[in-house]
Amino acid sequence: MSTVKNTSEKTEKMEKKEKTVVRGLEDIVAAETGVSYVDGVNGALYYAGYNVHDLAGRTSYEETIHLLWYGELPNRIELADFRSRLVSEMRLPSQVIRMIELAPPNSHPMAVLRSIVSALGMFDPDVENNTLEANQRKAVRLTAQIPTIIADLHRVRTHQPVLSPDPHLGFAPNFLYMFRGSLPDQEETEAIDLCMMLHADHGLNASTFAARVTASTKSDMHAAITSAIATLKGPLHGGANQRVMEMLNRIDDVDEVKAYIEGMLDEKKRIMGFGHRVYKTEDPRAKHLRNISESLCHRANQGHLYEISHRIEQVVRKAKGIYPNVDFYSATVQHALGIPKEYFTTVFAASRISGWIAHILEQYADNRLIRPTSKYTGQYGRTFVPIEKR
Ligand code: ACO
């Protein structure tokens, strides 16, 4: 008995002395990666060595996926082949469409997406095959199927027939077509493509970390992507874009912005779509999304939404010195493209899957189980009391 007590006292002393907790793992280096680099000080983002400013408007989302997965931008022949492989894999098994139809009508689209991706693993012929070849096949299939899940869910919920992908369209515009039922024009095509490209990867963010943790147990790709979607859903991460739209809907006029934002800050509330763990200056993605938002909002007779957003940016910057992140202007971009706010984060997932997969493949290629430790702050040396005496 006394030996047990001594050991527990020693452990208690050791535990209190030696461990330092880094809350939120801030600045902890937990992986090596060649996928993307976030330069928080200079406000720059690089995909496999390319500055996103150089890629924006000059590469399609498919070219970006190719870059993240294979390390190189494709030539024309490789791009045509990759694009047609993606579009040809966009169909879902009929049982999965049935599952989408059975989802409770009030369930959040991110909850449906998370569950359907998990279910898709049960139908994938390669699910338990963790070779590189099988993982590359699954990568294409899963990336192709996610936009279809989102589009089908929306079609089912709005009592419209689900649509098949149009083989003549690129990957991102195909999503818009299947979602809305109308062909996107040139400006919409460029907007959705750029929006998806800008969301493709972003260092070791929370959902990517979740994907890598799951992959590090040598669990399957569908499992890792399910973890990532579950993590992206939260309002402090990808779920912020929906909350941005909800905030915009509560403000009727540009003149109301200052009082509204100051009221929120006085109440110590967070302004959704602002702030970032890594960027200490402007998020480079926000610059492009702001431009698309301005143009699409005015075109769609929603100029007031852009004006309100821009005013919010000025007020928050002045009051808190923080900048919009990727979620802020992506809200009005998606709204102007005709996507309801509940689906905003699913579109983020449809883009970020390319980065998640690149990281999962990297993790499998040089795996070590991700298993940090914790500092125990509970009690020590308690005396056991049998159930009849409690
Ligand atoms: N609104 C108001 N104040 C903020 C915000 C915000 N959006 N973001 C940070 N701050 C303030 C905090 O109150 C804190 O101020 P204080 O020092 O006076 O208390 C300071 O900035 C630092 O905040 P932390 O919470 O320590 O920063 P952290 O790195 O943990 O948070 C996060 C980053 C979670 C993104 C935060 O900025 C936030 O909550 N933003 C709103 C949600 C959001 O937009 N999430 C999307 C992020 S991008 C993405 O995941 C795709």
Coordinates of C-alpha atoms and ligand atoms in Angstrom, one line a residue:
M1 CA 0.0 0.0 0.0
S2 CA 2.7 2.5 1.0
T3 CA 4.8 1.6 -2.1
V4 CA 1.8 2.5 -4.3
K5 CA 1.5 5.8 -2.3
N6 CA 5.1 6.7 -2.7
T7 CA 5.1 5.9 -6.4
S8 CA 2.0 8.1 -6.9
E9 CA 3.6 11.0 -4.9
K10 CA 6.8 10.8 -7.0
T11 CA 4.7 10.7 -10.3
E12 CA 2.7 13.8 -9.0
K13 CA 5.9 15.7 -8.4
M14 CA 7.4 14.8 -11.7
E15 CA 4.2 15.6 -13.6
K16 CA 3.9 19.0 -12.1
K17 CA 7.6 19.9 -12.6
E18 CA 8.5 18.6 -16.1
K19 CA 5.6 19.2 -18.5
T20 CA 4.8 22.4 -20.2
V21 CA 1.5 22.5 -22.0
V22 CA 1.3 24.4 -25.3
R23 CA -2.4 25.3 -25.5
G24 CA -3.7 24.8 -29.0
L25 CA -0.3 23.4 -30.0
E26 CA 0.5 26.9 -31.2
D27 CA 3.9 27.0 -33.0
I28 CA 4.5 23.3 -32.4
V29 CA 6.0 21.7 -35.4
A30 CA 4.2 18.4 -35.8
A31 CA 5.0 17.3 -39.3
E32 CA 7.2 18.0 -42.3
T33 CA 5.5 18.8 -45.5
G34 CA 6.2 19.8 -49.1
V35 CA 2.6 20.5 -50.0
S36 CA 2.1 24.1 -49.0
Y37 CA 3.8 26.8 -47.0
V38 CA 2.0 29.6 -45.1
D39 CA 4.2 32.6 -44.5
G40 CA 2.3 34.3 -41.7
V41 CA 4.7 37.2 -41.3
N42 CA 4.6 38.3 -45.0
G43 CA 1.1 37.2 -45.7
A44 CA 2.0 34.7 -48.4
L45 CA 0.9 31.2 -49.4
Y46 CA 2.8 28.8 -51.5
Y47 CA 1.5 25.6 -53.1
A48 CA 4.5 23.2 -53.7
G49 CA 6.7 26.2 -54.1
Y50 CA 4.5 28.5 -56.2
N51 CA 3.1 31.7 -54.8
V52 CA -0.7 31.5 -55.0
H53 CA -0.7 35.0 -56.4
D54 CA 1.2 33.7 -59.4
L55 CA -1.3 30.7 -59.8
A56 CA -4.5 32.7 -59.2
G57 CA -6.4 33.2 -62.4
R58 CA -3.8 31.4 -64.4
T59 CA -4.3 27.8 -63.2
S60 CA -7.5 25.8 -62.9
Y61 CA -8.6 24.0 -59.7
E62 CA -7.7 20.7 -61.5
E63 CA -4.2 21.9 -62.2
T64 CA -3.8 22.8 -58.5
I65 CA -4.9 19.4 -57.4
H66 CA -2.4 17.8 -59.8
L67 CA 0.3 20.1 -58.4
L68 CA -0.5 19.2 -54.8
W69 CA -0.7 15.4 -55.4
Y70 CA 2.1 14.9 -57.9
G71 CA 4.3 17.9 -57.1
E72 CA 4.1 19.3 -60.6
L73 CA 1.7 21.4 -62.7
P74 CA 0.4 19.2 -65.5
N75 CA 1.0 19.8 -69.2
R76 CA -2.0 20.1 -71.6
I77 CA -2.2 16.3 -72.2
E78 CA -1.8 15.4 -68.5
L79 CA -4.4 18.0 -67.6
A80 CA -7.0 16.8 -70.2
D81 CA -6.5 13.2 -68.9
F82 CA -6.7 14.2 -65.2
R83 CA -9.8 16.4 -65.8
S84 CA -11.6 13.6 -67.7
R85 CA -10.7 11.1 -65.0
L86 CA -12.1 13.4 -62.3
V87 CA -15.3 14.1 -64.2
S88 CA -15.8 10.4 -65.0
E89 CA -15.7 9.5 -61.3
M90 CA -18.3 12.0 -60.2
R91 CA -21.2 9.6 -60.1
L92 CA -22.3 8.0 -56.8
P93 CA -23.5 4.5 -56.2
S94 CA -27.3 4.3 -56.2
Q95 CA -27.3 3.1 -52.6
V96 CA -25.5 6.2 -51.6
I97 CA -28.0 8.5 -53.4
R98 CA -30.6 6.7 -51.4
M99 CA -28.8 7.5 -48.1
I100 CA -28.7 11.1 -49.1
E101 CA -32.4 11.0 -49.7
L102 CA -32.9 9.4 -46.2
A103 CA -30.9 12.1 -44.4
P104 CA -33.1 14.0 -41.9
P105 CA -34.3 17.2 -43.6
N106 CA -32.9 19.4 -40.9
S107 CA -29.5 17.8 -40.6
H108 CA -26.7 20.2 -41.5
P109 CA -25.2 19.6 -45.0
M110 CA -21.7 19.2 -43.3
A111 CA -23.1 16.4 -41.1
V112 CA -24.6 14.7 -44.2
L113 CA -21.3 15.1 -46.1
R114 CA -19.3 13.7 -43.2
S115 CA -21.6 10.7 -42.9
I116 CA -21.8 10.1 -46.7
V117 CA -18.1 10.2 -47.1
S118 CA -17.8 7.7 -44.3
A119 CA -20.4 5.5 -46.0
L120 CA -18.7 5.8 -49.4
G121 CA -15.8 3.9 -47.8
M122 CA -18.0 0.9 -47.5
F123 CA -18.7 0.9 -51.3
D124 CA -15.1 1.7 -52.4
P125 CA -13.5 -1.5 -53.9
D126 CA -10.0 -0.2 -52.7
V127 CA -11.0 0.9 -49.2
E128 CA -8.7 -1.4 -47.3
N129 CA -5.9 -1.4 -49.8
N130 CA -3.3 1.1 -48.6
T131 CA -0.9 0.8 -51.5
L132 CA 0.1 4.1 -53.3
E133 CA -1.7 2.9 -56.5
A134 CA -4.9 2.2 -54.6
N135 CA -4.7 5.4 -52.7
Q136 CA -4.2 7.4 -55.9
R137 CA -7.4 5.7 -57.3
K138 CA -9.3 6.5 -54.1
A139 CA -8.0 10.1 -54.2
V140 CA -9.5 10.7 -57.6
R141 CA -12.8 9.0 -56.8
L142 CA -13.4 10.7 -53.5
T143 CA -12.4 14.1 -54.7
A144 CA -14.8 13.6 -57.7
Q145 CA -17.6 12.3 -55.5
I146 CA -17.7 15.1 -52.9
P147 CA -19.2 17.8 -55.2
T148 CA -21.8 15.3 -56.3
I149 CA -22.8 14.6 -52.7
I150 CA -23.3 18.3 -52.1
A151 CA -25.2 18.9 -55.3
D152 CA -27.4 15.8 -54.9
L153 CA -28.3 16.8 -51.3
H154 CA -29.3 20.2 -52.4
R155 CA -31.3 18.9 -55.4
V156 CA -33.1 16.3 -53.2
R157 CA -33.9 18.9 -50.5
T158 CA -35.3 21.3 -53.1
H159 CA -37.4 18.6 -54.8
Q160 CA -35.4 18.8 -58.1
P161 CA -34.0 15.8 -60.0
V162 CA -30.3 15.0 -59.4
L163 CA -28.1 15.7 -62.4
S164 CA -25.3 13.8 -64.0
P165 CA -22.0 15.7 -64.6
D166 CA -21.5 17.3 -68.0
P167 CA -18.4 15.8 -69.6
H168 CA -17.8 19.1 -71.5
L169 CA -17.4 21.1 -68.3
G170 CA -14.4 21.4 -66.0
F171 CA -14.6 20.0 -62.5
A172 CA -15.5 23.2 -60.5
P173 CA -18.1 24.5 -63.0
N174 CA -19.6 21.0 -63.1
F175 CA -20.2 21.3 -59.4
L176 CA -22.1 24.5 -60.0
Y177 CA -24.1 23.0 -62.9
M178 CA -25.1 19.9 -60.9
F179 CA -25.9 22.0 -57.8
R180 CA -28.0 24.7 -59.5
G181 CA -29.2 23.0 -62.7
S182 CA -28.0 25.9 -64.8
L183 CA -24.8 26.2 -66.8
P184 CA -22.4 28.8 -65.2
D185 CA -21.3 31.6 -67.5
Q186 CA -17.7 32.6 -68.1
E187 CA -17.4 34.9 -65.0
E188 CA -19.1 32.3 -62.7
T189 CA -16.9 29.6 -64.1
E190 CA -13.8 31.6 -63.3
A191 CA -15.1 32.6 -59.9
I192 CA -15.9 29.1 -58.7
D193 CA -12.6 27.7 -60.1
L194 CA -10.5 30.4 -58.4
C195 CA -12.5 30.1 -55.2
M196 CA -11.8 26.3 -55.1
M197 CA -8.2 26.8 -56.1
L198 CA -7.7 29.3 -53.2
H199 CA -9.1 26.9 -50.6
A200 CA -7.1 23.9 -51.8
D201 CA -4.5 23.7 -49.1
H202 CA -3.2 25.7 -46.1
G203 CA -0.3 24.1 -44.1
L204 CA -1.1 22.1 -41.0
N205 CA -4.5 23.7 -40.2
A206 CA -6.9 21.9 -37.8
S207 CA -8.7 19.7 -40.3
T208 CA -5.5 18.7 -42.1
F209 CA -3.9 17.8 -38.8
A210 CA -7.0 15.7 -38.0
A211 CA -6.6 13.9 -41.4
R212 CA -2.9 13.3 -40.7
V213 CA -3.6 11.9 -37.2
T214 CA -6.1 9.4 -38.6
A215 CA -3.8 8.5 -41.4
S216 CA -0.9 8.0 -39.0
T217 CA -2.8 5.1 -37.4
K218 CA -2.7 3.5 -40.9
S219 CA -6.5 3.8 -41.1
D220 CA -8.0 4.2 -44.5
M221 CA -8.3 7.4 -46.7
H222 CA -12.1 7.6 -46.3
A223 CA -11.6 7.5 -42.5
A224 CA -9.0 10.3 -42.6
I225 CA -11.2 12.5 -44.8
T226 CA -14.2 11.8 -42.5
S227 CA -12.1 13.1 -39.6
A228 CA -11.1 16.2 -41.6
I229 CA -14.7 17.0 -42.6
A230 CA -15.8 16.7 -39.0
T231 CA -13.0 19.1 -38.0
L232 CA -13.6 21.6 -40.7
K233 CA -17.3 21.9 -39.7
G234 CA -16.6 24.0 -36.6
P235 CA -17.2 27.7 -36.6
L236 CA -13.6 28.5 -35.6
H237 CA -12.5 26.7 -38.8
G238 CA -14.4 26.2 -42.0
G239 CA -17.8 26.7 -40.5
A240 CA -17.0 30.5 -40.2
N241 CA -18.1 31.2 -43.7
Q242 CA -21.8 30.4 -43.0
R243 CA -21.6 32.5 -39.8
V244 CA -20.3 35.4 -41.9
M245 CA -23.4 35.3 -44.1
E246 CA -25.6 35.1 -41.0
M247 CA -23.9 38.3 -39.7
L248 CA -24.4 40.1 -43.0
N249 CA -28.1 39.2 -43.0
R250 CA -28.4 40.9 -39.6
I251 CA -27.1 44.2 -40.9
D252 CA -29.4 46.1 -43.2
D253 CA -27.2 49.0 -44.2
V254 CA -23.6 50.2 -44.4
D255 CA -24.4 52.9 -41.8
E256 CA -25.3 50.2 -39.2
V257 CA -22.0 48.5 -39.5
K258 CA -19.9 50.5 -37.0
A259 CA -22.4 50.2 -34.1
Y260 CA -23.1 46.6 -34.8
I261 CA -19.4 45.6 -34.8
E262 CA -18.5 47.7 -31.8
G263 CA -21.4 46.2 -30.0
M264 CA -20.2 42.7 -30.8
L265 CA -16.6 43.6 -29.6
D266 CA -17.9 45.2 -26.4
E267 CA -19.6 42.0 -25.7
K268 CA -16.3 40.1 -26.3
K269 CA -17.9 38.3 -29.3
R270 CA -15.8 37.1 -32.2
I271 CA -16.3 38.5 -35.6
M272 CA -16.6 35.6 -37.9
G273 CA -14.2 35.5 -40.9
F274 CA -11.6 37.6 -39.1
G275 CA -8.3 36.7 -37.4
H276 CA -5.9 33.8 -38.0
R277 CA -3.6 31.7 -36.0
V278 CA -0.7 32.1 -38.5
Y279 CA -1.3 35.3 -40.5
K280 CA -0.2 38.5 -38.7
T281 CA -1.1 40.5 -41.7
E282 CA -3.6 40.1 -44.6
D283 CA -4.5 36.6 -45.7
P284 CA -3.4 36.5 -49.3
R285 CA -6.5 34.5 -50.3
A286 CA -8.8 37.3 -49.0
K287 CA -7.4 39.7 -51.5
H288 CA -8.6 37.6 -54.5
L289 CA -11.9 36.7 -52.9
R290 CA -12.5 40.4 -52.1
N291 CA -12.1 41.2 -55.8
I292 CA -14.4 38.3 -56.9
S293 CA -17.0 39.3 -54.3
E294 CA -17.1 42.9 -55.4
S295 CA -17.6 41.9 -59.0
L296 CA -20.1 39.1 -58.5
C297 CA -22.2 41.0 -55.9
H298 CA -22.6 44.0 -58.1
R299 CA -23.5 41.8 -61.1
A300 CA -26.1 39.9 -59.0
N301 CA -27.6 43.2 -57.7
Q302 CA -26.2 42.4 -54.2
G303 CA -23.8 45.3 -54.2
H304 CA -24.9 46.2 -50.6
L305 CA -23.6 42.9 -49.3
Y306 CA -20.1 43.8 -50.7
E307 CA -20.3 47.3 -49.3
I308 CA -21.3 46.1 -45.9
S309 CA -18.5 43.5 -45.9
H310 CA -16.0 46.1 -46.9
R311 CA -17.1 48.4 -44.2
I312 CA -16.9 45.6 -41.6
E313 CA -13.4 45.0 -42.7
Q314 CA -12.4 48.6 -42.1
V315 CA -14.1 48.7 -38.7
V316 CA -12.6 45.5 -37.4
R317 CA -9.2 46.4 -38.6
K318 CA -9.3 49.7 -36.8
A319 CA -10.8 48.3 -33.6
K320 CA -8.8 45.1 -33.3
G321 CA -6.0 45.2 -35.8
I322 CA -7.1 41.9 -37.4
Y323 CA -7.7 41.1 -41.0
P324 CA -10.3 39.0 -42.9
N325 CA -9.4 35.4 -43.4
V326 CA -10.4 33.1 -46.3
D327 CA -13.9 32.7 -44.9
F328 CA -14.9 36.3 -44.9
Y329 CA -15.3 37.2 -48.6
S330 CA -15.9 33.6 -49.7
A331 CA -19.3 34.0 -48.0
T332 CA -20.5 36.7 -50.5
V333 CA -18.8 35.0 -53.4
Q334 CA -20.8 31.8 -52.8
H335 CA -24.0 33.7 -52.0
A336 CA -23.7 35.6 -55.3
L337 CA -23.1 32.2 -57.1
G338 CA -26.5 31.1 -55.8
I339 CA -25.3 28.7 -53.1
P340 CA -27.3 28.8 -49.9
K341 CA -25.3 29.6 -46.7
E342 CA -25.8 26.1 -45.1
Y343 CA -23.7 24.7 -48.0
F344 CA -20.8 27.2 -47.8
T345 CA -18.6 24.9 -45.7
T346 CA -19.3 21.9 -47.8
V347 CA -17.9 23.8 -50.8
F348 CA -14.8 24.6 -48.7
A349 CA -14.5 20.8 -48.1
A350 CA -14.9 20.1 -51.8
S351 CA -11.9 22.3 -52.3
R352 CA -9.8 21.4 -49.3
I353 CA -10.0 17.6 -50.0
S354 CA -7.2 18.1 -52.5
G355 CA -4.9 19.3 -49.7
W356 CA -6.1 16.8 -47.2
I357 CA -5.3 14.0 -49.7
A358 CA -1.9 15.4 -50.4
H359 CA -1.1 15.4 -46.7
I360 CA -2.5 11.9 -46.2
L361 CA -0.3 10.6 -49.0
E362 CA 2.7 12.3 -47.4
Q363 CA 1.8 10.9 -44.0
Y364 CA 1.5 7.3 -45.4
A365 CA 4.8 7.7 -47.3
D366 CA 6.8 8.5 -44.2
N367 CA 4.6 7.4 -41.3
R368 CA 5.1 7.7 -37.6
L369 CA 2.1 7.4 -35.3
I370 CA 1.0 10.9 -34.2
R371 CA 0.6 10.5 -30.5
P372 CA 1.4 13.5 -28.3
T373 CA 1.2 13.4 -24.5
S374 CA -0.8 15.4 -22.0
K375 CA -0.2 16.8 -18.6
Y376 CA -2.2 15.1 -15.9
T377 CA -4.1 17.6 -13.7
G378 CA -6.4 15.1 -11.9
Q379 CA -6.1 13.6 -8.4
Y380 CA -3.5 11.2 -7.2
G381 CA -3.5 8.4 -4.6
R382 CA -7.2 8.1 -4.0
T383 CA -8.4 5.2 -1.8
F384 CA -10.6 2.8 -3.6
V385 CA -14.1 2.4 -2.1
P386 CA -16.0 -0.8 -3.0
I387 CA -19.4 -0.2 -4.7
E388 CA -21.4 -1.4 -1.7
K389 CA -19.8 1.3 0.5
R390 CA -20.1 4.3 -2.0
Ligands
ACO1 N1 -13.0 38.6 -33.5 C1 -12.7 39.3 -32.4 N2 -11.5 39.2 -31.8 C2 -10.7 38.3 -32.3 C3 -11.0 37.5 -33.4 C4 -12.2 37.7 -34.0 N3 -12.6 37.0 -35.1 N4 -9.9 36.7 -33.7 C5 -9.0 36.9 -32.8 N5 -9.5 37.9 -31.9 C6 -8.8 38.5 -30.8 C7 -9.0 37.7 -29.5 O1 -10.1 38.1 -28.8 C8 -7.7 37.9 -28.8 O2 -7.7 39.2 -28.3 P1 -7.2 39.5 -26.8 O3 -5.7 39.2 -26.9 O4 -7.5 41.0 -26.7 O5 -8.0 38.6 -25.9 C9 -6.6 38.0 -29.9 O6 -7.4 38.4 -31.1 C10 -6.0 36.6 -30.2 O7 -7.0 35.6 -30.4 P2 -6.7 34.1 -30.2 O8 -8.0 33.4 -29.9 O9 -5.6 33.8 -29.2 O10 -6.2 33.7 -31.6 P3 -6.2 32.2 -32.2 O11 -5.0 32.1 -33.0 O12 -6.4 31.2 -31.2 O13 -7.5 32.2 -33.1 C11 -9.1 32.1 -34.7 C12 -7.6 32.1 -34.4 C13 -9.7 30.9 -34.0 C14 -9.2 31.9 -36.2 C15 -9.7 33.4 -34.3 O14 -9.1 34.4 -35.0 C16 -11.2 33.4 -34.5 O15 -12.0 32.9 -33.6 N6 -11.8 33.9 -35.6 C17 -13.2 33.8 -35.9 C18 -13.6 32.5 -36.5 C19 -13.0 32.4 -37.9 O16 -13.1 33.3 -38.8 N7 -12.5 31.2 -38.2 C20 -11.9 30.9 -39.5 C21 -10.4 30.9 -39.5 S1 -9.7 30.6 -41.1 C22 -10.0 28.9 -41.3 O17 -10.0 28.1 -40.4 C23 -10.3 28.5 -42.6

